[in-house]
CSV table of C-alpha atoms in Angstrom, one decimal:
chain,number,residue,atom,x,y,z
A,1,SER,CA,-0.6,-13.4,-2.6
A,2,GLN,CA,0.6,-11.0,-5.1
A,3,GLN,CA,-1.2,-10.6,-8.6
A,4,GLY,CA,0.8,-7.6,-9.4
A,5,GLU,CA,4.9,-8.5,-9.9
A,6,GLU,CA,8.1,-6.2,-10.6
A,7,ASP,CA,10.9,-6.5,-11.8
A,8,PRO,CA,13.8,-6.4,-11.5
A,9,GLN,CA,13.0,-7.5,-7.1
A,10,ALA,CA,16.4,-5.6,-6.5
A,11,LEU,CA,18.3,-2.8,-8.9
A,12,SER,CA,21.5,-0.3,-7.7
A,13,ILE,CA,22.8,2.0,-9.8
A,14,GLN,CA,25.0,4.7,-9.3
A,15,GLU,CA,23.7,8.8,-8.4
A,16,GLY,CA,22.2,10.2,-12.0
A,17,GLU,CA,21.9,7.2,-13.8
A,18,ASN,CA,18.4,6.4,-14.6
A,19,ALA,CA,16.4,3.5,-12.9
A,20,THR,CA,13.5,1.6,-14.9
A,21,MET,CA,10.8,-0.5,-12.8
A,22,ASN,CA,8.5,-2.9,-14.3
A,23,CYS,CA,5.1,-4.6,-13.1
A,24,SER,CA,3.2,-6.8,-14.8
A,25,TYR,CA,-0.5,-7.8,-13.9
A,26,LYS,CA,-2.8,-10.5,-15.1
A,27,THR,CA,-6.5,-9.2,-15.2
A,28,SER,CA,-7.4,-6.2,-16.5
A,29,ILE,CA,-7.5,-2.7,-14.4
A,30,ASN,CA,-9.1,0.5,-13.7
A,31,ASN,CA,-5.9,2.1,-12.7
A,32,LEU,CA,-2.2,1.1,-11.7
A,33,GLN,CA,-0.5,3.5,-8.7
A,34,TRP,CA,3.3,3.7,-8.0
A,35,TYR,CA,4.4,4.2,-3.9
A,36,ARG,CA,7.3,4.6,-2.7
A,37,GLN,CA,8.3,3.1,0.6
A,38,ASN,CA,11.2,4.1,2.6
A,39,SER,CA,12.8,1.4,5.6
A,40,GLY,CA,9.3,-0.3,6.2
A,41,ARG,CA,7.6,3.3,6.8
A,42,GLY,CA,4.5,4.6,5.3
A,43,LEU,CA,4.1,4.3,1.4
A,44,VAL,CA,4.1,7.5,-0.3
A,45,HIS,CA,1.9,8.0,-3.1
A,46,LEU,CA,4.0,9.0,-6.1
A,47,ILE,CA,1.8,8.2,-10.0
A,48,LEU,CA,-1.9,7.0,-10.6
A,49,ILE,CA,-2.2,6.0,-14.5
A,50,ARG,CA,-6.1,5.0,-15.4
A,51,SER,CA,-6.6,2.4,-17.9
A,52,ASN,CA,-7.2,4.9,-20.7
A,53,GLU,CA,-4.2,7.0,-20.0
A,54,ARG,CA,-0.1,5.3,-21.9
A,55,GLU,CA,2.1,8.0,-19.9
A,56,LYS,CA,2.4,10.4,-17.5
A,57,HIS,CA,4.7,12.4,-15.6
A,58,SER,CA,5.9,13.8,-12.6
A,59,GLY,CA,8.9,15.6,-12.2
A,60,ARG,CA,11.7,13.2,-12.8
A,61,LEU,CA,9.2,10.5,-12.6
A,62,ARG,CA,7.3,9.1,-16.2
A,63,VAL,CA,5.2,6.0,-15.6
A,64,THR,CA,3.4,4.4,-18.9
A,65,LEU,CA,1.3,1.5,-19.2
A,66,ASP,CA,0.2,-0.7,-21.8
A,67,THR,CA,-2.7,-2.6,-21.5
A,68,SER,CA,-2.5,-4.8,-24.3
A,69,LYS,CA,0.5,-6.0,-22.5
A,70,LYS,CA,-0.2,-5.9,-18.8
A,71,SER,CA,2.2,-3.7,-17.6
A,72,SER,CA,3.8,-0.5,-16.8
A,73,SER,CA,7.3,0.6,-16.7
A,74,LEU,CA,8.3,3.6,-13.8
A,75,LEU,CA,11.1,5.6,-14.6
A,76,ILE,CA,13.3,7.4,-12.8
A,77,THR,CA,15.8,10.0,-14.4
A,78,ALA,CA,18.6,11.6,-12.7
A,79,SER,CA,18.7,9.7,-9.9
A,80,ARG,CA,19.7,10.6,-6.1
A,81,ALA,CA,20.8,9.0,-3.2
A,82,ALA,CA,17.3,10.0,-1.7
A,83,ASP,CA,15.6,8.0,-4.2
A,84,THR,CA,16.9,4.5,-2.1
A,85,ALA,CA,13.1,2.8,-1.5
A,86,SER,CA,11.1,0.0,-2.1
A,87,TYR,CA,8.7,0.7,-4.9
A,88,PHE,CA,5.9,-0.8,-5.6
A,89,CYS,CA,2.7,-0.8,-8.1
A,90,ALA,CA,-0.6,-1.3,-7.2
A,91,ARG,CA,-3.4,-2.1,-9.3
A,92,ASN,CA,-7.3,-1.5,-8.8
A,93,THR,CA,-10.0,-3.3,-10.9
A,94,GLY,CA,-12.5,-1.1,-10.4
A,95,GLY,CA,-14.2,-2.2,-6.9
A,96,PHE,CA,-12.4,-1.6,-3.4
A,97,LYS,CA,-9.3,-3.8,-3.6
A,98,THR,CA,-6.1,-2.5,-4.4
A,99,ILE,CA,-3.9,-5.1,-4.9
A,100,PHE,CA,0.0,-4.5,-4.3
A,101,GLY,CA,3.2,-6.5,-6.1
A,102,ALA,CA,5.7,-7.6,-3.8
A,103,GLY,CA,8.0,-4.6,-4.9
A,104,THR,CA,11.6,-3.4,-6.2
A,105,ARG,CA,14.7,-2.2,-3.6
A,106,LEU,CA,16.6,0.0,-5.5
A,107,PHE,CA,19.6,1.3,-3.9
A,108,VAL,CA,21.6,4.7,-5.2
A,109,LYS,CA,25.2,4.4,-4.7
A,110,ALA,CA,26.6,8.5,-4.2
B,1,GLU,CA,3.2,14.6,5.9
B,2,THR,CA,-0.1,12.2,5.2
B,3,GLY,CA,-1.7,13.6,8.1
B,4,VAL,CA,-2.8,9.8,8.8
B,5,THR,CA,-2.0,8.9,12.0
B,6,GLN,CA,-1.2,5.1,13.6
B,7,SER,CA,-0.7,4.3,17.2
B,8,PRO,CA,1.2,2.5,18.6
B,9,THR,CA,4.4,2.9,16.8
B,10,HIS,CA,5.5,-0.9,18.2
B,11,LEU,CA,4.1,-3.4,19.5
B,12,ILE,CA,5.1,-6.9,21.2
B,13,LYS,CA,2.5,-9.3,21.9
B,14,THR,CA,2.9,-12.8,22.9
B,15,ARG,CA,1.0,-16.0,21.1
B,16,GLY,CA,-2.7,-16.5,21.9
B,17,GLN,CA,-3.2,-12.7,23.0
B,18,GLN,CA,-5.6,-10.1,21.3
B,19,VAL,CA,-4.2,-6.7,20.1
B,20,THR,CA,-5.7,-3.5,18.7
B,21,LEU,CA,-4.3,-1.0,16.3
B,22,ARG,CA,-5.5,2.4,15.9
B,23,CYS,CA,-5.7,4.8,12.8
B,24,SER,CA,-6.5,8.1,12.4
B,25,SER,CA,-7.5,9.6,8.5
B,26,GLN,CA,-6.6,12.2,7.3
B,27,SER,CA,-9.4,15.0,7.6
B,28,GLY,CA,-12.1,14.6,5.0
B,29,HIS,CA,-11.3,11.1,4.2
B,30,ASN,CA,-14.6,8.4,4.7
B,31,THR,CA,-13.0,5.8,3.2
B,32,VAL,CA,-10.3,3.7,5.2
B,33,SER,CA,-8.5,0.7,4.3
B,34,TRP,CA,-6.2,-2.0,6.4
B,35,TYR,CA,-2.8,-4.1,4.8
B,36,GLN,CA,-0.3,-6.3,6.3
B,37,GLN,CA,3.0,-6.1,5.1
B,38,ALA,CA,5.6,-8.9,6.2
B,39,LEU,CA,8.9,-8.6,5.9
B,40,GLY,CA,10.6,-7.7,2.3
B,41,GLN,CA,6.9,-8.1,1.0
B,42,GLY,CA,4.5,-5.7,-0.3
B,43,PRO,CA,0.7,-4.6,1.5
B,44,GLN,CA,-1.9,-7.1,1.5
B,45,PHE,CA,-5.3,-5.9,1.8
B,46,ILE,CA,-6.8,-6.9,5.1
B,47,PHE,CA,-10.3,-5.1,4.5
B,48,GLN,CA,-11.8,-1.3,4.0
B,49,TYR,CA,-14.5,0.3,5.7
B,50,TYR,CA,-16.5,3.3,4.1
B,51,ARG,CA,-19.1,5.7,6.0
B,52,GLU,CA,-18.0,3.3,9.3
B,53,GLU,CA,-19.6,-0.3,7.1
B,54,GLU,CA,-17.1,-2.8,6.2
B,55,ASN,CA,-16.6,-2.0,2.3
B,56,GLY,CA,-14.6,-5.3,1.7
B,57,ARG,CA,-12.2,-8.1,2.3
B,58,GLY,CA,-9.4,-9.5,1.4
B,59,ASN,CA,-8.3,-13.0,2.4
B,60,PHE,CA,-8.0,-12.6,6.0
B,61,PRO,CA,-9.9,-15.4,8.7
B,62,PRO,CA,-12.4,-13.9,10.8
B,63,ARG,CA,-10.3,-13.3,14.0
B,64,PHE,CA,-9.3,-9.9,12.2
B,65,SER,CA,-11.9,-7.3,13.0
B,66,GLY,CA,-12.6,-3.9,12.2
B,67,LEU,CA,-14.4,-0.7,13.4
B,68,GLN,CA,-15.1,2.8,11.9
B,69,PHE,CA,-16.3,5.2,13.6
B,70,PRO,CA,-18.1,8.4,12.9
B,71,ASN,CA,-14.9,10.3,12.9
B,72,TYR,CA,-13.8,8.5,10.5
B,73,SER,CA,-10.8,7.4,13.0
B,74,SER,CA,-10.8,2.9,12.6
B,75,GLU,CA,-9.3,0.3,14.5
B,76,LEU,CA,-7.7,-2.9,13.5
B,77,ASN,CA,-8.4,-5.9,15.8
B,78,VAL,CA,-6.8,-8.9,15.7
B,79,ASN,CA,-7.8,-12.3,17.8
B,80,ALA,CA,-5.6,-15.4,18.9
B,81,LEU,CA,-2.5,-14.1,17.9
B,82,GLU,CA,-0.1,-15.8,15.8
B,83,LEU,CA,3.5,-16.2,15.0
B,84,ASP,CA,2.7,-15.3,11.3
B,85,ASP,CA,0.9,-12.0,12.3
B,86,SER,CA,4.3,-10.7,12.9
B,87,ALA,CA,4.3,-7.5,10.7
B,88,LEU,CA,3.9,-4.1,10.2
B,89,TYR,CA,-0.1,-3.3,9.9
B,90,LEU,CA,-1.0,-0.3,7.4
B,91,CYS,CA,-3.5,1.9,7.5
B,92,ALA,CA,-4.7,4.5,4.2
B,93,SER,CA,-7.3,6.4,4.3
B,94,SER,CA,-9.5,7.9,0.8
B,95,PRO,CA,-11.1,10.7,0.0
B,96,GLU,CA,-15.0,10.9,-0.3
B,97,ILE,CA,-14.9,11.4,-4.1
B,98,ALA,CA,-13.7,8.0,-4.2
B,99,GLY,CA,-16.4,6.2,-2.5
B,100,GLY,CA,-13.8,3.8,-1.5
B,101,LYS,CA,-13.4,2.9,-5.5
B,102,GLY,CA,-9.6,2.4,-5.7
B,103,ASP,CA,-8.5,6.1,-6.2
B,104,THR,CA,-4.9,7.4,-4.4
B,105,GLN,CA,-4.5,6.0,-1.2
B,106,TYR,CA,-3.0,8.1,1.8
B,107,PHE,CA,-0.6,6.3,3.9
B,108,GLY,CA,0.0,6.4,8.0
B,109,PRO,CA,3.3,5.2,8.9
B,110,GLY,CA,2.5,2.0,10.6
B,111,THR,CA,2.5,-0.3,13.6
B,112,ARG,CA,4.9,-2.8,13.1
B,113,LEU,CA,3.6,-5.9,15.3
B,114,THR,CA,5.6,-8.9,16.9
B,115,VAL,CA,4.4,-11.9,18.2
B,116,LEU,CA,6.7,-13.9,20.2
């Protein structure tokens, strides 16, 4: 079963708006990663945030991590139609295994 | 493009058959992980190979097996296929520095397996 949970399951917004996706988990982590997947194809790595970091930025993406609440969020600013995809958080506890959540399906309307 | 390739793109098999899926890792990567992704779900970890040895395994039965070759390409073999094995199978490679320890993974485009 998935041990990382994304919220919401689906999100529909207008182009230009911001999109926020949340991820919660139950056990301590070494790092947490966010990936994007277009139309059931391969996943594209977006950002990795380590357990001792609180915030990271990459272009229009901002990821925060709150280890006390065991949660992370991904913010996409000024969304575009091309941002339409599924977004997954994936956590690693320091071993070989990376655990993915069920994903948030984002739809950006032009 | 991540430099990770998978073949075939699509595959149709019948229940009880065996299948082999192939993955070519990104240059310089010696760790490969395989995932099964059912429709509408996130990827589920099957197993990982590091320097040709199985480095860890998820909750999949022994009929799911793998190999990693000296050139770091790899195979996923599934015996006695079941209907529930229908899914997208993804491989992901990681660089030497990660040593398989949960760093950034570079995914291939996947193989869509349909079991009838």
